[in-house]
Short mmCIF file of C-alpha atoms and ligand atoms in Angstrom, two decimals:
data_model
loop_
_atom_site.label_atom_id
_atom_site.label_comp_id
_atom_site.label_asym_id
_atom_site.label_seq_id
_atom_site.Cartn_x
_atom_site.Cartn_y
_atom_site.Cartn_z
CA MET L 1 -16.47 -27.95 12.20
CA PRO L 2 -17.96 -25.17 9.39
CA PRO L 3 -15.23 -23.09 8.18
CA SER L 4 -16.57 -19.31 10.75
CA LEU L 5 -15.25 -21.89 13.49
CA VAL L 6 -12.26 -22.71 12.14
CA THR L 7 -9.44 -20.10 14.08
CA ILE L 8 -5.97 -19.72 13.17
CA GLU L 9 -4.12 -21.81 16.01
CA ARG L 10 -6.33 -24.72 15.04
CA HIS L 11 -5.57 -24.16 11.34
CA ILE L 12 -1.97 -24.28 11.96
CA ILE L 13 -1.87 -27.34 13.75
CA GLU L 14 -3.86 -29.66 11.74
CA GLN L 15 -1.45 -28.01 8.17
CA GLN L 16 1.25 -29.20 10.32
CA LYS L 17 0.18 -32.40 10.39
CA GLU L 18 0.95 -32.51 6.68
CA TYR L 19 4.27 -32.75 7.39
CA PRO L 20 4.79 -34.84 9.99
CA GLN L 21 8.47 -32.88 10.11
CA ALA L 22 7.42 -30.06 11.77
CA THR L 23 8.17 -29.36 15.03
CA GLY L 24 5.36 -27.13 16.32
CA GLU L 25 7.69 -24.07 16.68
CA PHE L 26 7.13 -22.60 13.38
CA SER L 27 3.34 -23.72 13.95
CA ALA L 28 3.54 -21.52 17.76
CA LEU L 29 5.67 -18.38 15.14
CA LEU L 30 2.20 -18.10 13.09
CA TYR L 31 0.86 -18.41 16.04
CA ASP L 32 2.79 -15.51 18.12
CA ILE L 33 2.01 -13.40 14.57
CA ALA L 34 -1.79 -13.12 14.32
CA PHE L 35 -0.96 -12.45 18.38
CA ALA L 36 0.71 -9.65 16.83
CA ALA L 37 -2.09 -8.62 14.55
CA LYS L 38 -4.31 -8.63 17.15
CA LEU L 39 -3.08 -6.03 19.13
CA ILE L 40 -1.74 -4.04 16.27
CA ALA L 41 -5.73 -3.76 14.71
CA ARG L 42 -6.70 -3.02 18.64
CA GLU L 43 -4.48 0.38 17.48
CA VAL L 44 -5.62 1.09 14.27
CA ASN L 45 -9.42 1.04 14.20
CA LYS L 46 -9.34 3.62 17.67
CA ALA L 47 -6.34 5.38 16.20
CA GLY L 48 -8.67 8.05 15.68
CA LEU L 49 -10.20 8.44 18.48
CA VAL L 50 -6.94 8.69 20.62
CA ASP L 51 -3.61 10.75 19.69
CA ILE L 52 -1.48 7.93 17.96
CA LEU L 53 -2.57 9.63 14.37
CA GLY L 54 0.15 11.94 12.56
CA PHE L 55 3.46 11.83 12.67
CA THR L 56 6.22 11.38 15.07
CA GLY L 57 8.64 13.61 13.89
CA GLU L 58 11.23 11.34 13.31
CA GLU L 59 12.49 9.51 10.16
CA ASN L 60 13.51 5.90 9.72
CA VAL L 61 15.55 3.98 7.55
CA GLN L 62 13.80 5.14 3.98
CA GLY L 63 13.92 8.58 4.75
CA GLU L 64 10.01 8.88 4.86
CA GLN L 65 8.23 10.99 8.21
CA VAL L 66 7.82 7.91 10.45
CA ALA L 67 4.17 7.55 11.30
CA LYS L 68 2.72 6.25 14.94
CA LEU L 69 1.06 4.08 14.22
CA ASP L 70 4.77 2.77 11.84
CA GLU L 71 6.48 2.83 15.17
CA PHE L 72 4.17 1.18 16.92
CA ALA L 73 3.90 -1.83 15.07
CA ASN L 74 7.16 -2.29 14.98
CA ASP L 75 6.92 -2.39 18.63
CA ILE L 76 5.40 -4.06 18.62
CA ILE L 77 6.06 -7.45 16.15
CA PHE L 78 9.50 -6.98 17.77
CA LYS L 79 8.76 -7.25 21.42
CA ALA L 80 5.78 -10.11 20.85
CA LEU L 81 8.23 -12.15 19.32
CA ASP L 82 12.05 -11.64 20.53
CA HIS L 83 11.79 -13.31 23.59
CA THR L 84 9.71 -16.15 22.17
CA GLY L 85 13.16 -18.62 21.39
CA ARG L 86 11.33 -19.20 17.64
CA LEU L 87 13.69 -16.26 15.81
CA CYS L 88 16.80 -15.74 14.95
CA CYS L 89 17.01 -12.60 13.93
CA MET L 90 14.51 -9.88 12.80
CA ALA L 91 14.54 -7.54 10.01
CA SER L 92 12.12 -4.05 9.72
CA GLU L 93 11.87 -1.89 6.81
CA GLU L 94 11.65 0.87 10.25
CA VAL L 95 14.80 -0.52 11.77
CA LYS L 96 17.87 0.07 8.96
CA ASP L 97 20.66 -2.90 9.96
CA ILE L 98 19.09 -6.27 11.56
CA ILE L 99 17.71 -7.06 14.39
CA PRO L 100 19.45 -9.44 16.87
CA ILE L 101 17.89 -11.31 19.44
CA PRO L 102 18.39 -9.94 22.83
CA GLU L 103 21.45 -11.62 24.42
CA GLN L 104 18.86 -12.64 27.14
CA PHE L 105 17.07 -14.58 24.83
CA LYS L 106 17.63 -18.54 23.41
CA CYS L 107 17.89 -18.13 20.11
CA GLY L 108 15.35 -19.89 17.31
CA LYS L 109 15.46 -21.61 13.47
CA TYR L 110 13.06 -19.14 11.70
CA VAL L 111 14.16 -15.50 10.06
CA LEU L 112 11.36 -12.56 9.85
CA LEU L 113 11.79 -9.88 7.74
CA TYR L 114 8.79 -7.54 7.81
CA ASP L 115 7.21 -4.11 6.59
CA PRO L 116 4.98 -3.45 10.45
CA LEU L 117 2.54 -0.97 8.53
CA ASP L 118 2.23 -0.33 5.22
CA GLY L 119 0.72 2.26 3.41
CA SER L 120 0.99 4.31 6.87
CA SER L 121 1.01 7.67 4.98
CA ASN L 122 -2.61 6.11 4.30
CA ILE L 123 -3.07 5.86 8.29
CA ASP L 124 -4.72 9.60 8.34
CA ALA L 125 -7.49 9.47 5.50
CA ASN L 126 -8.20 6.16 6.86
CA VAL L 127 -6.96 4.83 3.93
CA SER L 128 -6.79 0.00 4.66
CA ILE L 129 -3.59 -0.17 5.58
CA GLY L 130 -1.41 -3.66 5.99
CA THR L 131 1.13 -4.88 7.39
CA ILE L 132 3.69 -7.90 5.82
CA PHE L 133 5.54 -10.61 6.77
CA SER L 134 7.93 -13.19 5.40
CA ILE L 135 9.18 -16.15 7.24
CA HIS L 136 13.19 -18.32 6.75
CA ARG L 137 14.87 -19.98 7.18
CA LYS L 138 18.33 -19.76 9.94
CA ILE L 139 20.75 -21.38 6.97
CA SER L 140 24.16 -19.88 9.81
CA SER L 141 25.59 -21.39 11.22
CA GLY L 142 26.63 -19.62 15.06
CA GLU L 143 23.80 -20.33 17.03
CA ARG L 144 22.06 -16.67 16.77
CA GLY L 145 21.05 -15.33 12.85
CA THR L 146 23.25 -13.04 10.28
CA LEU L 147 22.13 -10.87 7.84
CA GLU L 148 23.53 -14.68 5.63
CA ASP L 149 19.89 -15.41 7.23
CA CYS L 150 17.84 -12.16 5.76
CA LEU L 151 19.45 -11.99 2.16
CA GLN L 152 17.68 -15.23 0.78
CA PRO L 153 15.87 -15.67 -2.38
CA GLY L 154 11.95 -15.59 -1.94
CA TYR L 155 12.00 -19.18 -3.19
CA LYS L 156 13.30 -20.52 0.29
CA GLN L 157 10.10 -19.04 2.23
CA VAL L 158 8.98 -20.70 4.78
CA ALA L 159 5.94 -19.12 4.31
CA ALA L 160 4.56 -15.54 3.96
CA GLY L 161 2.06 -13.33 4.47
CA TYR L 162 -0.18 -10.43 5.38
CA VAL L 163 -2.44 -8.43 7.82
CA ILE L 164 -5.09 -5.78 5.61
CA TYR L 165 -6.60 -3.48 8.70
CA GLY L 166 -9.49 -1.88 6.74
CA SER L 167 -13.32 -3.20 7.13
CA SER L 168 -12.52 -5.79 8.86
CA THR L 169 -8.82 -7.15 10.23
CA MET L 170 -7.84 -10.56 7.78
CA LEU L 171 -4.73 -11.91 7.79
CA VAL L 172 -3.63 -13.58 4.44
CA TYR L 173 -1.04 -16.32 5.61
CA THR L 174 1.20 -19.80 2.82
CA ALA L 175 3.36 -22.22 4.64
CA GLY L 176 3.59 -22.98 1.13
CA ASN L 177 0.16 -25.58 1.39
CA GLY L 178 -2.57 -23.37 -0.39
CA VAL L 179 -3.34 -20.37 0.82
CA PHE L 180 -5.57 -19.53 2.86
CA GLY L 181 -7.86 -15.85 4.67
CA PHE L 182 -8.41 -15.61 8.79
CA THR L 183 -11.25 -13.05 9.11
CA LEU L 184 -10.76 -10.69 13.73
CA ASP L 185 -13.60 -11.74 14.31
CA PRO L 186 -13.67 -8.63 17.42
CA SER L 187 -16.35 -10.00 19.93
CA VAL L 188 -14.05 -12.82 20.49
CA GLY L 189 -10.76 -11.53 20.08
CA GLU L 190 -10.52 -14.61 17.30
CA PHE L 191 -9.18 -14.88 13.93
CA LEU L 192 -11.71 -17.08 11.97
CA LEU L 193 -11.57 -18.95 8.07
CA SER L 194 -12.36 -17.46 6.10
CA HIS L 195 -11.53 -18.00 2.98
CA ASP L 196 -10.21 -21.08 2.27
CA HIS L 197 -7.48 -21.90 -0.02
CA ILE L 198 -7.86 -18.99 -2.16
CA GLN L 199 -6.92 -19.18 -5.72
CA ILE L 200 -6.49 -15.70 -7.57
CA PRO L 201 -7.73 -15.81 -11.79
CA LYS L 202 -5.91 -16.62 -14.30
CA LYS L 203 -6.32 -13.97 -16.07
CA GLY L 204 -7.91 -10.71 -14.97
CA SER L 205 -10.05 -7.34 -15.69
CA ILE L 206 -8.10 -5.06 -13.12
CA TYR L 207 -5.26 -2.70 -12.78
CA SER L 208 -3.64 -1.13 -10.19
CA VAL L 209 -0.44 1.24 -10.96
CA ASN L 210 0.41 4.77 -10.69
CA GLU L 211 -0.36 6.63 -13.43
CA GLY L 212 0.80 9.86 -12.47
CA ASN L 213 4.12 8.13 -12.93
CA TYR L 214 2.79 7.07 -16.59
CA PHE L 215 5.35 10.06 -18.25
CA LYS L 216 8.41 8.31 -16.00
CA TRP L 217 8.09 4.76 -17.19
CA ASP L 218 10.58 2.67 -20.39
CA GLU L 219 8.59 3.11 -23.18
CA ASN L 220 7.45 -0.04 -23.23
CA VAL L 221 5.48 -0.06 -19.95
CA ARG L 222 3.32 3.28 -21.87
CA ARG L 223 2.25 0.50 -23.98
CA TYR L 224 1.34 -2.05 -21.96
CA ILE L 225 -0.80 0.55 -19.75
CA ASP L 226 -1.91 2.43 -23.12
CA TYR L 227 -3.11 -1.53 -24.53
CA VAL L 228 -4.65 -2.51 -21.39
CA LYS L 229 -6.64 0.34 -22.13
CA THR L 230 -7.90 0.01 -26.02
CA PRO L 231 -11.52 -1.42 -25.53
CA ASP L 232 -10.92 -4.91 -27.50
CA LYS L 233 -14.57 -7.94 -26.46
CA ALA L 234 -12.48 -9.92 -26.97
CA SER L 235 -10.37 -9.71 -24.91
CA GLY L 236 -12.01 -8.49 -22.45
CA ARG L 237 -10.34 -4.58 -22.04
CA PRO L 238 -10.44 -1.83 -21.82
CA TYR L 239 -9.39 -3.53 -17.97
CA LYS L 240 -11.19 -1.74 -15.18
CA SER L 241 -8.60 1.13 -12.65
CA ARG L 242 -8.08 0.17 -9.33
CA TYR L 243 -6.45 1.68 -7.25
CA ILE L 244 -5.49 2.92 -3.53
CA GLY L 245 -2.17 3.59 -3.40
CA SER L 246 -1.46 0.67 -0.53
CA LEU L 247 0.44 -1.84 -2.01
CA VAL L 248 -1.15 -4.96 1.47
CA ALA L 249 -5.23 -3.41 -0.53
CA ASP L 250 -4.43 -3.08 -3.90
CA PHE L 251 -2.57 -6.35 -3.52
CA HIS L 252 -6.21 -8.12 -1.24
CA ARG L 253 -8.77 -6.47 -3.87
CA ASN L 254 -6.09 -8.40 -6.79
CA LEU L 255 -6.00 -11.63 -5.03
CA LEU L 256 -9.83 -12.31 -4.68
CA TYR L 257 -10.95 -10.62 -8.35
CA GLY L 258 -8.05 -11.54 -10.66
CA GLY L 259 -5.79 -8.98 -12.07
CA ILE L 260 -3.11 -6.87 -12.39
CA PHE L 261 -1.27 -4.60 -9.74
CA LEU L 262 2.59 -2.47 -10.89
CA TYR L 263 4.92 -0.63 -9.77
CA PRO L 264 7.21 -0.58 -13.01
CA ALA L 265 11.03 0.91 -12.93
CA ASP L 266 10.91 5.20 -13.40
CA LYS L 267 12.99 7.62 -13.33
CA SER L 268 12.19 9.22 -9.44
CA ASN L 269 12.98 4.30 -8.67
CA PRO L 270 15.35 3.56 -11.44
CA ASN L 271 15.46 0.11 -9.26
CA GLY L 272 11.15 0.12 -8.70
CA LYS L 273 10.68 1.82 -5.16
CA LEU L 274 8.93 -1.86 -3.84
CA ARG L 275 10.87 -3.41 -1.84
CA LEU L 276 12.29 -7.24 -2.57
CA LEU L 277 12.67 -8.75 0.89
CA TYR L 278 9.41 -7.98 3.08
CA GLU L 279 6.74 -6.24 0.53
CA ALA L 280 7.26 -8.27 -3.29
CA ASN L 281 8.97 -11.78 -1.53
CA PRO L 282 5.55 -12.76 0.83
CA LEU L 283 4.00 -11.35 -1.88
CA ALA L 284 4.76 -13.60 -4.31
CA PHE L 285 5.09 -16.37 -2.64
CA ILE L 286 1.21 -15.66 -2.20
CA VAL L 287 0.69 -15.31 -6.09
CA GLU L 288 2.78 -18.55 -5.83
CA GLN L 289 0.39 -20.11 -4.21
CA ALA L 290 -2.71 -19.11 -5.19
CA GLY L 291 -1.96 -19.82 -9.01
CA GLY L 292 -0.66 -16.52 -9.73
CA TYR L 293 2.71 -14.97 -10.57
CA ALA L 294 5.55 -12.47 -9.58
CA SER L 295 7.86 -10.65 -11.55
CA ASP L 296 10.28 -7.66 -11.86
CA GLY L 297 9.92 -7.63 -15.66
CA ARG L 298 12.37 -9.87 -16.65
CA GLN L 299 12.70 -12.58 -14.40
CA ARG L 300 10.32 -14.27 -11.63
CA ILE L 301 10.69 -12.99 -8.70
CA LEU L 302 11.06 -16.01 -6.74
CA ASP L 303 14.53 -16.42 -7.94
CA ILE L 304 16.51 -12.91 -7.54
CA VAL L 305 19.20 -13.51 -5.25
CA PRO L 306 19.10 -10.34 -2.69
CA THR L 307 22.41 -8.47 -2.05
CA GLU L 308 21.45 -5.66 -0.30
CA LEU L 309 18.09 -5.89 3.20
CA HIS L 310 15.69 -2.76 1.99
CA GLN L 311 17.21 -3.33 -1.23
CA ARG L 312 14.45 -1.71 -4.06
CA THR L 313 12.65 -4.17 -6.99
CA PRO L 314 9.71 -3.46 -9.79
CA LEU L 315 6.96 -5.30 -9.12
CA PHE L 316 4.49 -6.66 -11.75
CA ILE L 317 1.81 -8.91 -10.65
CA GLY L 318 -0.92 -11.39 -9.52
CA SER L 319 -3.15 -13.32 -12.39
CA TYR L 320 -0.58 -15.12 -14.29
CA ASP L 321 -2.00 -13.92 -17.85
CA ASP L 322 -2.05 -10.56 -16.77
CA VAL L 323 1.78 -11.09 -15.32
CA LYS L 324 3.22 -12.99 -18.47
CA GLN L 325 1.31 -10.46 -20.60
CA VAL L 326 3.18 -7.63 -19.45
CA GLU L 327 6.85 -9.36 -19.02
CA ALA L 328 6.24 -9.57 -23.38
CA PHE L 329 5.50 -6.20 -23.61
CA ILE L 330 8.22 -5.34 -21.24
CA GLN L 331 11.13 -7.79 -22.88
CA GLY L 332 9.68 -6.42 -26.25
CA GLN L 333 7.73 -9.39 -27.02
CA VAL L 334 4.32 -7.27 -28.35
CA GLU L 335 4.15 -5.49 -31.75
P1 P6P T 401 2.92 5.75 -5.15
C1 P6P T 401 2.71 3.28 0.53
O1 P6P T 401 3.60 4.11 0.53
C2 P6P T 401 3.39 2.20 -0.77
O2 P6P T 401 5.14 2.02 -0.10
C3 P6P T 401 3.02 0.79 -1.23
O3 P6P T 401 1.83 0.54 0.39
C4 P6P T 401 2.22 1.62 -1.57
O4 P6P T 401 1.43 0.21 -3.34
C5 P6P T 401 2.65 2.57 -2.62
O5 P6P T 401 4.12 3.34 -1.60
C6 P6P T 401 2.30 3.75 -3.59
O6 P6P T 401 3.30 4.27 -4.32
O7 P6P T 401 3.69 6.31 -5.94
O8 P6P T 401 1.86 5.92 -6.05
O9 P6P T 401 2.12 6.85 -3.88
#
């Protein structure tokens, strides 16, 4: 079957054969997420035409203005998955506490953590935005999910993925057996395999960071940015600067082309800005499966043991050699 005709459903079933112990439940969960992504894509792609742009006037748990599409995406994911019997609980960037499965529905053995629409501040400017998701197994003893089920380190993830709503809508996921990209064919409403076994170049030539924060960073981070900007043909410098300001879009470009994305801690964000559970962890799982690496500057992102649902982390993610190099700068190993 040519890749262009491999739907995500077919791919998930074929992947399931790799894991004889895998139940259809996990495959169905990924299918449910793909279904929610199609519904969100439909609204995102016509957002400019209907009254769904702009802000609701409310604030989310992050104290950020909630864009109408944010709220819509959050609701879509919840309603597409709350009754399926595959989840024991959920957690969303938009919701302060864990989201229980309604009493009337059966609970399942998986946990879904998600950022329904990352980069939403870019919505009105028609810049690519994305959904990010992370799946863990339930570990608590009771029938219904608890905070304990959500606060698991990233290396325990069963699967992770993102949807990027851009010039085309793509769903990229890993279940621990490689990274696969599917492009939505709106004419048939199917995600079709378009990127088989994505691998990120071991070293890139793109750095992606908000340099407006330069004077708020630690001195070693500033030295790294100065280093990548210093011309040196032998080491492929200066790197190209690319920053969209939408994590999924910046990550996706680097995943395909190589490079490093940085959101360091700074004086305004002493623990970094990005969220561990539903932003850094899923992207770290994906990038490691693609041969890259993700760090908070001192340790592997996937080894961090979470203590809070919405905790932040500094994030350095992308090509293996580049992330290892910025770690060496941060740890003072480079003069
Ligand atoms: P800054 C978007 O608001 C977001 O959460 C990520 O998608 C993006 O990478 C980051 O914040 C951009 O932050 O401070 O550069 O605007």
